[in-house]
Structures are given as structure tokens and as C-alpha cells.
Amino acid sequence: MMEAINDDKLINNKIFSMILPITVENILQMTAGVVSMAMVGRISSIAVGAIGISNILFRIIWSIFKGISTGASVFVAQSYGADNFKKLKDVSEQAFILSIAFSIIFQQILYWKAESLLKVFNPTKDLLAYGTLYLKIISWSLPFAAVILLVSGILQGVGDAKTPMKVIGILNVVNIIFSYILIFGILGSPAMGLKGAAYAYNISYIVAALIGLYALFNEDGILRKLEGKFLLKFNAQESLQLLRFGIPTAFESSFWQFASIILTRVILTYGETAYAAYQLGLQAEAISYMPAAGFGIAASTFIGQALGSKDSELGKKYLKHLVKITIGITLVAGGVLVLFPKLIMRALTDDYEVIKIGAIYLFVMGLVQVPQNLSSLLNGGLRGAGYPNAPMINSGVGLWVIRIPLVLLSTYVLKLPLACVWIIMGIDLICRFILYIIIFKKKDIFNKF
């Protein structure tokens, strides 16, 4: 049951209780990804490439389940705010049905059509063979990945970000341990190479999904406390409502995945050194944009809860505090990128050219971190208020009307230096922020209360 909140300190505490675990969760995922990729790198460069192209396809499908989990999170937050636990249970039931059904369908597509799907990247014969092998194996993790996303969405909807953090933490630890054992043949296991990495991936998702389900359904779990049994009985009306919310979110996520393919090809035209600088720059930039995910989820959760409780003043207070916190944290993190870009790049590589190119990227991105992170915040606020189409449209305009066309024009027609690509990315983020402000004011979400 939602408690009355009027104290500014309590509001800040609740915001940080959401932001900090999500930030830690992102750091854990990034760290585990680096460690796992370092182990795969000792197999062969082809193995690294196989995982890379497989993950692009996997993330495109993953965006569908992200959409469902985001929709579930918003409806759960609104139901929780209104003390409508029947609605909370109904939404959760339909989210599980949709996630499980879609995950089985897409798992089968990935398994049987892996080779055909990977040919879109025009890989070499060896890369295609390795990629097909890896993608077929990790396709079996898809239902468990869907469950983990849904568990996180439901728990974050009621304001619990610590439990998902723990679940993801366990997932990453299990993945690292089993990757080491199965890739290199430790503790009596045969050295399985790329297969070992794929099996470790599956094992970690199975373990995390089971722990996540336990968190939802144990004696203290939110879904165990609801009145009536939790039944996986299909409800067309609830499912359609969830899909109407989830599909725009899924499209928004997929926009990024398709755009990343084009950007990768563009940056590679400047050479492999430029692409390496971009990849390392993205990792370094994470010190600033990682908290942004927490800002967006916190806005979605708390504004959704305020909407459910019909308390417009509380919603306004949450937004005001979130804006202040976002600007404060981002000014510090973004300032580091602007003031010390070469120092940061030197911590990641000794290659002078990579440092020089990456430092320019970090400088430009540091200048636009505030609008970027505030955009994430407003994105979450609009979702929490029940406007999933607005973030999708904004992302579509930013990526496909501004970023991608201008990058293609700059690179292939005008033949401009790589720094212009970084500047275009910054322009996209600023334009998107301006558009978010316009949409947010036009929707006037607090009049819905």
C-alpha cells in the first residue's frame, strides 16, 4: 500500500533507493561483459566477432520483451499507487503469458533460422559458422531472459530496485564462473571454447530467472501477497492493453539496434582504429549515462504511482527532485568527460591514435550529457503517465531524421572528418531534448490526476 509522502528528504531517499541499485546493476553488467569478452578473446578473434553479430540479432528480439516488461512496470506502478491489487495481479498474469508465448516463438525462429538471419551481416564462412553455433545455443536462454526482464519490471513498478540488482548481480557472477570453467576446461570440464561461453550464458540466465521467480512468489513476494491465486489465464482485454503500451517501447529499443548497425558501418569507413576509439569511448561515457537509466525508471515508477493515487502535487514533487538530482549528478560526471577526456582514454588504451580520436568523442559527449540524461528522465515520466508513443516518436525522429541522415551525408557525400560524426550525435541529443520538453508541456501530464 502506498504511503503518504510529503517530506522532501523522504522523496529524495526513495529516488536514490531506486537510482543507486539500477546504476550498480548497470556497472555489474558492464564489468561482467568486459570480463566475459576478455575470456572469449583468448579463444580467437572470430569467436569475438561471432558473439558480436549474434548479440545484435538477440538484442533486436530482446527489445520486444523489454517493451512488455516496461508496460507491465508502468501498469503495476499505477495499480500499486491506486491500491488496486486486482489490476496489479491481472497485468502481471498477462505479462507472463505474453512473455512466455513470444519467447518460445522467437526461440524457435532463432534456432532454426540462425544461419539465414546472420547472413545479413555478410560474414565470412568461418564467422557465419561460429555465429550460427553460438546463436543456436543461446537462443534457449530467451524464455529465461524474458522472465528476468519481467521480474525486474514488476518489482521496479512497486519501487523495489534492490532485488533486481541482486538478481542481475548473481546472473553476472554465475556467467563469469561458468565461462571460465567451460571455456578453458577447469575442474575436470573439457575445454569447450565458444560452446562453453554459450552454455555459461544459458546457465546464468536459468539461475537468475529461477531466483527472480522466487523473489516474486516467496512468502514475502509481491505476487504471493495478492488476493486469489496467480493463474496464467489469458485475458484478451488486459493483454491488448499491455501490448498497446509495450509495442511502442519495443520499437523504440529496436530503433537503436538498427541504427547501431548503420553507425558501425559508417565509423568503420574511417578505419578500425576509429571504430576501436568509438567502442572504448562508449565504455568511458558510461560513467555518465549509466545513472540515466535509473532516472528514467524512477520517473516512470514514481509518476506512475502518483498517477494511480491521483496525487498531482506528489507527481510534481517527484519530477522536481528528479530534475535537480539528474542535473547535479550529470554535471559532475559530464564535467569529468569534458575536462579529462585524454586521461580517461589513456586508462583504456596505450594507442595514441585511439586516445586522440576517443578524446574528441568524450569531449563532445560530455557537453551534451545534461540534455541526454534529462531526456531519459522525461522519457520515463511520459511512460509513467501513460504516453508510450511519445518516446518512440522522439527516438525515431532523433535517429532516423537527424542522426542517421546527417551522418551518412557527412561521411559519404561531404567526406567530412570523423569529428563531424561525433558533433552530429550531439546535435541529435540536443534536438531530442528540445522535442521532449515540447511534448512534455503539450501533454501536461499532471492534469490527468
Coordinates of C-alpha atoms in Angstrom, one line a residue:
M1 CA 0.0 0.0 0.0
M2 CA 1.3 3.5 -0.9
E3 CA 2.2 5.7 2.0
A4 CA 1.5 9.5 2.0
I5 CA 4.8 11.3 1.1
N6 CA 5.2 15.0 1.7
D7 CA 8.7 15.3 3.2
D8 CA 11.4 16.4 0.7
K9 CA 14.0 14.2 2.4
L10 CA 11.8 11.1 2.2
I11 CA 11.2 11.8 -1.5
N12 CA 15.0 12.1 -2.1
N13 CA 15.6 8.9 -0.2
K14 CA 13.0 7.0 -2.3
I15 CA 14.6 8.4 -5.5
F16 CA 18.1 7.3 -4.5
S17 CA 16.8 3.9 -3.4
M18 CA 15.7 3.4 -7.0
I19 CA 18.6 5.1 -8.8
L20 CA 21.6 3.6 -6.9
P21 CA 20.7 -0.1 -7.3
I22 CA 19.9 0.4 -11.0
T23 CA 23.3 2.2 -11.5
V24 CA 25.1 -0.6 -9.6
E25 CA 23.2 -3.2 -11.7
N26 CA 24.4 -1.5 -14.9
I27 CA 28.0 -1.4 -13.6
L28 CA 27.9 -5.1 -12.8
Q29 CA 26.6 -5.9 -16.3
M30 CA 29.3 -3.8 -17.9
T31 CA 32.0 -5.3 -15.8
A32 CA 30.8 -8.8 -16.4
G33 CA 30.6 -8.1 -20.1
V34 CA 34.2 -6.9 -20.2
V35 CA 35.5 -9.9 -18.2
S36 CA 33.5 -12.4 -20.4
M37 CA 34.6 -10.8 -23.6
A38 CA 38.2 -10.9 -22.4
M39 CA 37.9 -14.7 -21.9
V40 CA 36.3 -15.1 -25.3
G41 CA 39.1 -13.0 -26.8
R42 CA 41.5 -15.7 -25.8
I43 CA 39.7 -18.2 -28.0
S44 CA 40.0 -16.3 -31.2
S45 CA 39.0 -13.1 -32.9
I46 CA 36.4 -15.0 -34.9
A47 CA 34.8 -16.1 -31.6
V48 CA 34.6 -12.4 -30.6
G49 CA 33.0 -11.4 -33.9
A50 CA 30.6 -14.3 -33.7
I51 CA 29.3 -13.1 -30.3
G52 CA 29.1 -9.6 -31.6
I53 CA 26.9 -10.3 -34.6
S54 CA 24.8 -12.8 -32.7
N55 CA 24.2 -10.3 -29.9
I56 CA 22.9 -7.7 -32.4
L57 CA 20.1 -10.1 -33.5
F58 CA 19.5 -11.2 -30.0
R59 CA 19.0 -7.6 -28.8
I60 CA 16.6 -6.8 -31.5
I61 CA 14.3 -9.6 -30.3
W62 CA 15.1 -8.7 -26.7
S63 CA 13.6 -5.3 -27.3
I64 CA 10.1 -7.0 -27.7
F65 CA 10.4 -8.4 -24.1
K66 CA 11.7 -5.1 -22.9
G67 CA 8.6 -3.4 -24.2
I68 CA 6.3 -5.9 -22.4
S69 CA 8.2 -5.6 -19.2
T70 CA 8.2 -1.8 -19.4
G71 CA 4.4 -1.8 -20.0
A72 CA 4.0 -4.2 -17.0
S73 CA 6.1 -1.9 -14.8
V74 CA 4.1 1.2 -15.6
F75 CA 0.7 -0.5 -15.1
V76 CA 2.0 -2.1 -11.9
A77 CA 3.1 1.3 -10.6
Q78 CA -0.2 2.8 -11.4
S79 CA -2.1 -0.1 -9.8
Y80 CA 0.1 0.0 -6.8
G81 CA -0.4 3.7 -6.4
A82 CA -4.2 3.2 -6.6
D83 CA -4.1 0.3 -4.2
N84 CA -5.7 -1.7 -7.0
F85 CA -4.1 -5.1 -6.4
K86 CA -6.5 -7.0 -8.6
K87 CA -5.3 -4.9 -11.5
L88 CA -1.7 -5.5 -10.5
K89 CA -2.3 -9.2 -10.5
D90 CA -4.1 -9.2 -13.8
V91 CA -1.4 -7.2 -15.5
S92 CA 1.3 -9.4 -14.1
E93 CA -0.5 -12.6 -15.3
Q94 CA -0.9 -11.3 -18.8
A95 CA 2.7 -10.1 -19.0
F96 CA 3.9 -13.6 -18.0
I97 CA 1.6 -15.2 -20.7
L98 CA 2.8 -12.8 -23.4
S99 CA 6.4 -13.1 -22.5
I100 CA 6.5 -16.9 -22.3
A101 CA 4.5 -17.3 -25.6
F102 CA 6.6 -14.8 -27.6
S103 CA 9.8 -16.1 -26.2
I104 CA 9.1 -19.7 -27.3
I105 CA 8.1 -18.5 -30.8
F106 CA 11.2 -16.4 -31.2
Q107 CA 13.5 -19.0 -29.7
Q108 CA 12.4 -21.4 -32.3
I109 CA 12.9 -18.8 -35.1
L110 CA 16.4 -18.1 -33.8
Y111 CA 17.3 -21.8 -33.5
W112 CA 16.1 -22.9 -36.9
K113 CA 16.9 -19.8 -38.9
A114 CA 20.1 -18.7 -37.2
E115 CA 22.3 -19.1 -40.3
S116 CA 19.9 -17.3 -42.6
L117 CA 19.5 -14.4 -40.2
L118 CA 23.2 -14.0 -39.7
K119 CA 23.9 -13.8 -43.4
V120 CA 22.5 -10.2 -43.3
F121 CA 25.9 -9.2 -41.9
N122 CA 27.7 -10.7 -45.0
P123 CA 30.1 -12.7 -42.7
T124 CA 33.0 -14.9 -43.8
K125 CA 32.4 -18.6 -43.9
D126 CA 34.1 -19.2 -40.6
L127 CA 32.4 -16.3 -38.9
L128 CA 29.0 -17.5 -40.1
A129 CA 29.7 -21.0 -38.8
Y130 CA 30.8 -19.7 -35.4
G131 CA 27.9 -17.3 -35.2
T132 CA 25.4 -19.9 -36.1
L133 CA 26.7 -22.2 -33.4
Y134 CA 26.6 -19.6 -30.7
L135 CA 23.2 -18.1 -31.6
K136 CA 21.6 -21.5 -31.7
I137 CA 22.8 -22.3 -28.2
I138 CA 22.0 -19.0 -26.6
S139 CA 18.5 -19.0 -28.2
W140 CA 17.5 -21.4 -25.4
S141 CA 18.1 -18.6 -22.9
L142 CA 15.4 -16.4 -24.4
P143 CA 12.5 -17.5 -22.3
F144 CA 14.6 -17.1 -19.1
A145 CA 15.8 -13.6 -20.3
A146 CA 12.1 -12.7 -20.8
V147 CA 11.3 -13.8 -17.3
I148 CA 14.2 -11.8 -15.8
L149 CA 13.1 -8.6 -17.6
L150 CA 9.5 -9.1 -16.4
V151 CA 10.6 -9.8 -12.8
S152 CA 12.6 -6.5 -12.9
G153 CA 9.7 -4.6 -14.4
I154 CA 7.2 -5.7 -11.8
L155 CA 9.5 -5.2 -8.8
Q156 CA 10.6 -1.7 -10.1
G157 CA 6.9 -0.9 -10.6
V158 CA 6.3 -1.2 -6.8
G159 CA 9.5 0.7 -6.1
D160 CA 11.9 -2.2 -5.4
A161 CA 15.1 -1.8 -7.4
K162 CA 17.4 -3.7 -5.0
T163 CA 16.0 -7.2 -5.7
P164 CA 16.5 -6.9 -9.5
M165 CA 20.0 -5.6 -8.8
K166 CA 20.8 -8.7 -6.7
V167 CA 19.3 -11.0 -9.4
I168 CA 21.4 -9.4 -12.1
G169 CA 24.5 -9.5 -9.8
I170 CA 24.0 -13.3 -9.4
L171 CA 23.5 -13.7 -13.1
N172 CA 26.8 -12.0 -13.9
V173 CA 28.8 -13.9 -11.3
V174 CA 27.4 -17.2 -12.4
N175 CA 28.2 -16.3 -16.1
I176 CA 31.8 -15.4 -15.3
I177 CA 32.4 -18.5 -13.2
F178 CA 30.9 -20.9 -15.7
S179 CA 32.5 -19.1 -18.6
Y180 CA 35.9 -19.7 -17.0
I181 CA 35.2 -23.3 -16.2
L182 CA 33.6 -24.3 -19.6
I183 CA 35.7 -22.1 -22.0
F184 CA 39.1 -23.2 -20.6
G185 CA 38.2 -26.7 -19.2
I186 CA 38.6 -26.1 -15.4
L187 CA 37.6 -28.5 -12.6
G188 CA 37.6 -31.6 -14.9
S189 CA 35.4 -29.9 -17.5
P190 CA 36.6 -30.3 -21.2
A191 CA 37.7 -27.0 -22.8
M192 CA 34.7 -26.1 -24.9
G193 CA 35.8 -22.7 -26.3
L194 CA 32.9 -20.7 -27.8
K195 CA 30.4 -23.5 -26.9
G196 CA 31.4 -23.1 -23.3
A197 CA 30.7 -19.4 -23.4
A198 CA 27.3 -20.1 -24.9
Y199 CA 26.4 -22.7 -22.3
A200 CA 27.6 -20.5 -19.5
Y201 CA 25.4 -17.8 -20.8
N202 CA 22.4 -20.1 -20.7
I203 CA 23.2 -21.4 -17.2
S204 CA 23.4 -17.9 -15.8
Y205 CA 20.1 -16.9 -17.2
I206 CA 18.4 -20.0 -15.9
V207 CA 19.7 -19.5 -12.4
A208 CA 18.8 -15.8 -12.4
A209 CA 15.3 -16.5 -13.7
L210 CA 14.6 -19.0 -11.0
I211 CA 15.9 -16.6 -8.3
G212 CA 13.7 -13.8 -9.8
L213 CA 10.6 -16.0 -9.7
Y214 CA 11.3 -16.9 -6.1
A215 CA 11.6 -13.2 -5.3
L216 CA 8.1 -12.6 -6.7
F217 CA 6.4 -15.7 -5.3
N218 CA 8.0 -16.4 -1.9
E219 CA 6.0 -15.7 1.2
D220 CA 7.1 -12.1 1.2
G221 CA 6.9 -11.7 -2.6
I222 CA 4.6 -9.1 -4.0
L223 CA 2.6 -11.6 -6.2
R224 CA 2.2 -14.0 -3.3
K225 CA 0.5 -11.4 -1.2
L226 CA -2.2 -10.7 -3.7
E227 CA -5.7 -12.0 -3.1
G228 CA -6.6 -15.0 -5.2
K229 CA -4.4 -17.5 -7.0
F230 CA -1.9 -16.4 -9.6
L231 CA -3.3 -18.1 -12.7
L232 CA -1.9 -18.0 -16.2
K233 CA -5.3 -17.5 -17.7
F234 CA -5.4 -15.4 -20.9
N235 CA -7.4 -12.2 -20.8
A236 CA -7.6 -10.6 -24.3
Q237 CA -8.5 -7.1 -23.0
E238 CA -5.6 -6.9 -20.5
S239 CA -3.2 -8.4 -23.0
L240 CA -4.1 -5.9 -25.7
Q241 CA -3.8 -3.0 -23.3
L242 CA -0.3 -4.3 -22.4
L243 CA 0.7 -4.7 -26.0
R244 CA -0.6 -1.2 -26.9
F245 CA 1.9 0.1 -24.4
G246 CA 4.7 -2.4 -25.0
I247 CA 4.9 -2.3 -28.8
P248 CA 5.9 1.4 -29.0
T249 CA 8.6 0.8 -26.3
A250 CA 9.8 -2.3 -28.3
F251 CA 10.0 -0.2 -31.5
E252 CA 11.9 2.5 -29.6
S253 CA 14.5 -0.1 -28.4
S254 CA 14.7 -1.7 -31.9
F255 CA 15.3 1.7 -33.5
W256 CA 18.6 1.9 -31.5
Q257 CA 19.7 -1.6 -32.6
F258 CA 19.1 -1.0 -36.3
A259 CA 20.7 2.4 -36.0
S260 CA 23.8 0.9 -34.3
I261 CA 24.3 -1.4 -37.3
I262 CA 24.4 1.6 -39.7
L263 CA 26.6 3.7 -37.4
T264 CA 29.0 0.8 -37.1
R265 CA 29.4 0.5 -40.9
V266 CA 29.8 4.3 -41.2
I267 CA 32.5 4.6 -38.5
L268 CA 34.4 1.6 -39.9
T269 CA 34.8 3.6 -43.2
Y270 CA 37.2 5.8 -41.1
G271 CA 39.2 2.7 -40.2
E272 CA 39.4 0.1 -37.5
T273 CA 41.3 2.5 -35.2
A274 CA 38.3 4.9 -35.4
Y275 CA 35.9 2.1 -34.5
A276 CA 38.1 1.0 -31.6
A277 CA 38.1 4.5 -30.3
Y278 CA 34.3 4.7 -30.6
Q279 CA 33.9 1.4 -28.7
L280 CA 36.2 2.5 -25.9
G281 CA 34.6 5.9 -25.8
L282 CA 31.2 4.3 -25.3
Q283 CA 32.6 2.4 -22.3
A284 CA 34.1 5.5 -20.8
E285 CA 30.9 7.6 -21.4
A286 CA 29.0 5.0 -19.4
I287 CA 30.2 6.7 -16.2
S288 CA 27.8 9.5 -17.0
Y289 CA 24.9 7.8 -18.8
M290 CA 24.6 4.8 -16.6
P291 CA 22.7 6.7 -13.9
A292 CA 20.3 7.9 -16.7
A293 CA 18.6 4.5 -16.8
G294 CA 17.9 4.9 -13.1
F295 CA 16.5 8.4 -13.6
G296 CA 14.1 7.2 -16.3
I297 CA 12.9 4.2 -14.4
A298 CA 12.5 6.2 -11.2
A299 CA 10.4 8.8 -13.1
S300 CA 8.3 6.1 -14.7
T301 CA 7.7 4.4 -11.3
F302 CA 7.0 7.3 -9.1
I303 CA 5.0 9.4 -11.6
G304 CA 3.1 6.2 -12.4
Q305 CA 2.4 5.6 -8.7
A306 CA 1.3 9.3 -8.3
L307 CA -1.0 9.0 -11.3
G308 CA -2.5 5.9 -9.7
S309 CA -3.1 7.7 -6.4
K310 CA -4.4 10.8 -8.3
D311 CA -1.9 13.0 -6.4
S312 CA -0.7 15.6 -8.9
E313 CA 1.3 17.5 -6.3
L314 CA 3.3 14.4 -5.3
G315 CA 4.0 13.8 -9.0
K316 CA 5.2 17.3 -9.5
K317 CA 7.4 17.0 -6.4
Y318 CA 9.0 13.8 -7.7
L319 CA 9.7 15.4 -11.1
K320 CA 11.2 18.5 -9.5
H321 CA 13.5 16.4 -7.3
L322 CA 14.5 14.1 -10.1
V323 CA 15.4 17.0 -12.4
K324 CA 17.6 18.5 -9.6
I325 CA 19.3 15.2 -8.9
T326 CA 19.8 14.4 -12.6
I327 CA 21.4 17.8 -13.3
G328 CA 23.6 17.6 -10.2
I329 CA 25.0 14.1 -10.9
T330 CA 25.3 14.7 -14.7
L331 CA 27.2 18.0 -14.3
V332 CA 29.9 16.2 -12.2
A333 CA 30.1 13.1 -14.5
G334 CA 29.8 15.0 -17.7
G335 CA 32.4 17.5 -16.4
V336 CA 34.9 14.7 -16.0
L337 CA 34.4 13.7 -19.6
V338 CA 34.9 17.3 -20.8
L339 CA 37.9 18.2 -18.6
F340 CA 39.8 14.9 -18.7
P341 CA 39.0 13.0 -21.9
K342 CA 42.6 12.1 -22.8
L343 CA 43.3 10.9 -19.2
I344 CA 40.2 8.7 -19.3
M345 CA 41.2 7.2 -22.7
R346 CA 44.7 6.5 -21.5
A347 CA 43.2 4.3 -18.8
L348 CA 41.7 2.2 -21.5
T349 CA 44.4 2.0 -24.1
D350 CA 48.0 2.9 -24.9
D351 CA 47.4 3.5 -28.6
Y352 CA 48.0 7.3 -29.3
E353 CA 45.6 7.5 -32.3
V354 CA 42.8 5.7 -30.4
I355 CA 43.3 8.1 -27.5
K356 CA 43.2 11.2 -29.7
I357 CA 40.1 10.1 -31.6
G358 CA 38.3 8.8 -28.4
A359 CA 39.1 12.0 -26.5
I360 CA 37.3 14.1 -29.1
Y361 CA 34.3 11.8 -28.8
L362 CA 34.3 12.1 -25.0
F363 CA 34.6 15.9 -25.1
V364 CA 31.6 16.2 -27.4
M365 CA 29.5 13.7 -25.5
G366 CA 30.4 15.4 -22.2
L367 CA 29.0 18.7 -23.4
V368 CA 25.6 17.1 -24.1
Q369 CA 25.3 14.8 -21.1
V370 CA 22.8 17.1 -19.3
P371 CA 20.3 17.2 -22.2
Q372 CA 20.8 13.4 -22.8
N373 CA 20.1 12.4 -19.2
L374 CA 17.2 14.9 -18.8
S375 CA 15.7 13.3 -22.0
S376 CA 15.9 9.9 -20.3
L377 CA 14.1 11.4 -17.3
L378 CA 11.3 13.0 -19.4
N379 CA 11.1 9.7 -21.4
G380 CA 10.4 7.8 -18.2
G381 CA 7.9 10.5 -16.9
L382 CA 5.9 10.3 -20.1
R383 CA 5.8 6.5 -19.9
G384 CA 4.7 6.6 -16.3
A385 CA 1.9 8.9 -17.2
G386 CA 0.7 6.5 -19.9
Y387 CA 2.2 8.0 -23.1
P388 CA 4.5 5.3 -24.6
N389 CA 4.1 6.6 -28.2
A390 CA 5.8 9.9 -27.4
P391 CA 9.3 8.4 -26.5
M392 CA 9.1 6.1 -29.6
I393 CA 8.3 9.1 -31.9
N394 CA 11.1 11.2 -30.3
S395 CA 13.7 8.4 -30.7
G396 CA 12.6 7.8 -34.3
V397 CA 12.9 11.4 -35.2
G398 CA 16.2 11.8 -33.5
L399 CA 17.8 8.7 -35.0
W400 CA 16.2 8.5 -38.4
V401 CA 15.5 12.1 -39.3
I402 CA 18.6 13.8 -37.7
R403 CA 21.4 11.4 -36.7
I404 CA 21.5 8.7 -39.4
P405 CA 20.8 11.0 -42.5
L406 CA 23.3 13.7 -41.3
V407 CA 25.9 11.1 -40.5
L408 CA 25.5 9.5 -44.0
L409 CA 25.6 12.9 -45.6
S410 CA 28.7 13.9 -43.7
T411 CA 30.6 10.7 -44.3
Y412 CA 29.7 9.6 -47.8
V413 CA 28.8 12.8 -49.6
L414 CA 30.7 15.7 -48.0
K415 CA 33.6 13.5 -46.9
L416 CA 33.9 15.4 -43.6
P417 CA 36.3 14.3 -40.7
L418 CA 35.2 11.8 -38.1
A419 CA 34.7 14.5 -35.5
C420 CA 31.7 15.7 -37.5
V421 CA 30.0 12.4 -36.8
W422 CA 30.5 13.0 -33.1
I423 CA 29.1 16.5 -33.4
I424 CA 26.0 15.2 -35.3
M425 CA 25.4 12.7 -32.4
G426 CA 25.5 15.7 -30.0
I427 CA 23.1 17.7 -32.2
D428 CA 20.7 14.8 -32.3
L429 CA 20.7 14.6 -28.4
I430 CA 20.1 18.3 -28.1
C431 CA 17.2 18.3 -30.6
R432 CA 15.7 15.3 -28.9
F433 CA 15.8 17.1 -25.6
I434 CA 14.0 20.1 -27.0
L435 CA 11.4 17.9 -28.5
Y436 CA 10.9 16.1 -25.2
I437 CA 10.3 19.5 -23.5
I438 CA 7.7 20.5 -26.1
I439 CA 5.9 17.1 -25.9
F440 CA 6.0 17.1 -22.0
K441 CA 4.4 20.6 -21.9
K442 CA 1.9 19.7 -24.5
K443 CA 0.7 16.6 -22.7
D444 CA 0.5 18.4 -19.4
I445 CA 0.5 15.1 -17.7
F446 CA -0.3 16.3 -14.2
N447 CA -3.7 17.5 -15.3
K448 CA -4.6 13.8 -15.7
F449 CA -4.6 13.4 -11.9

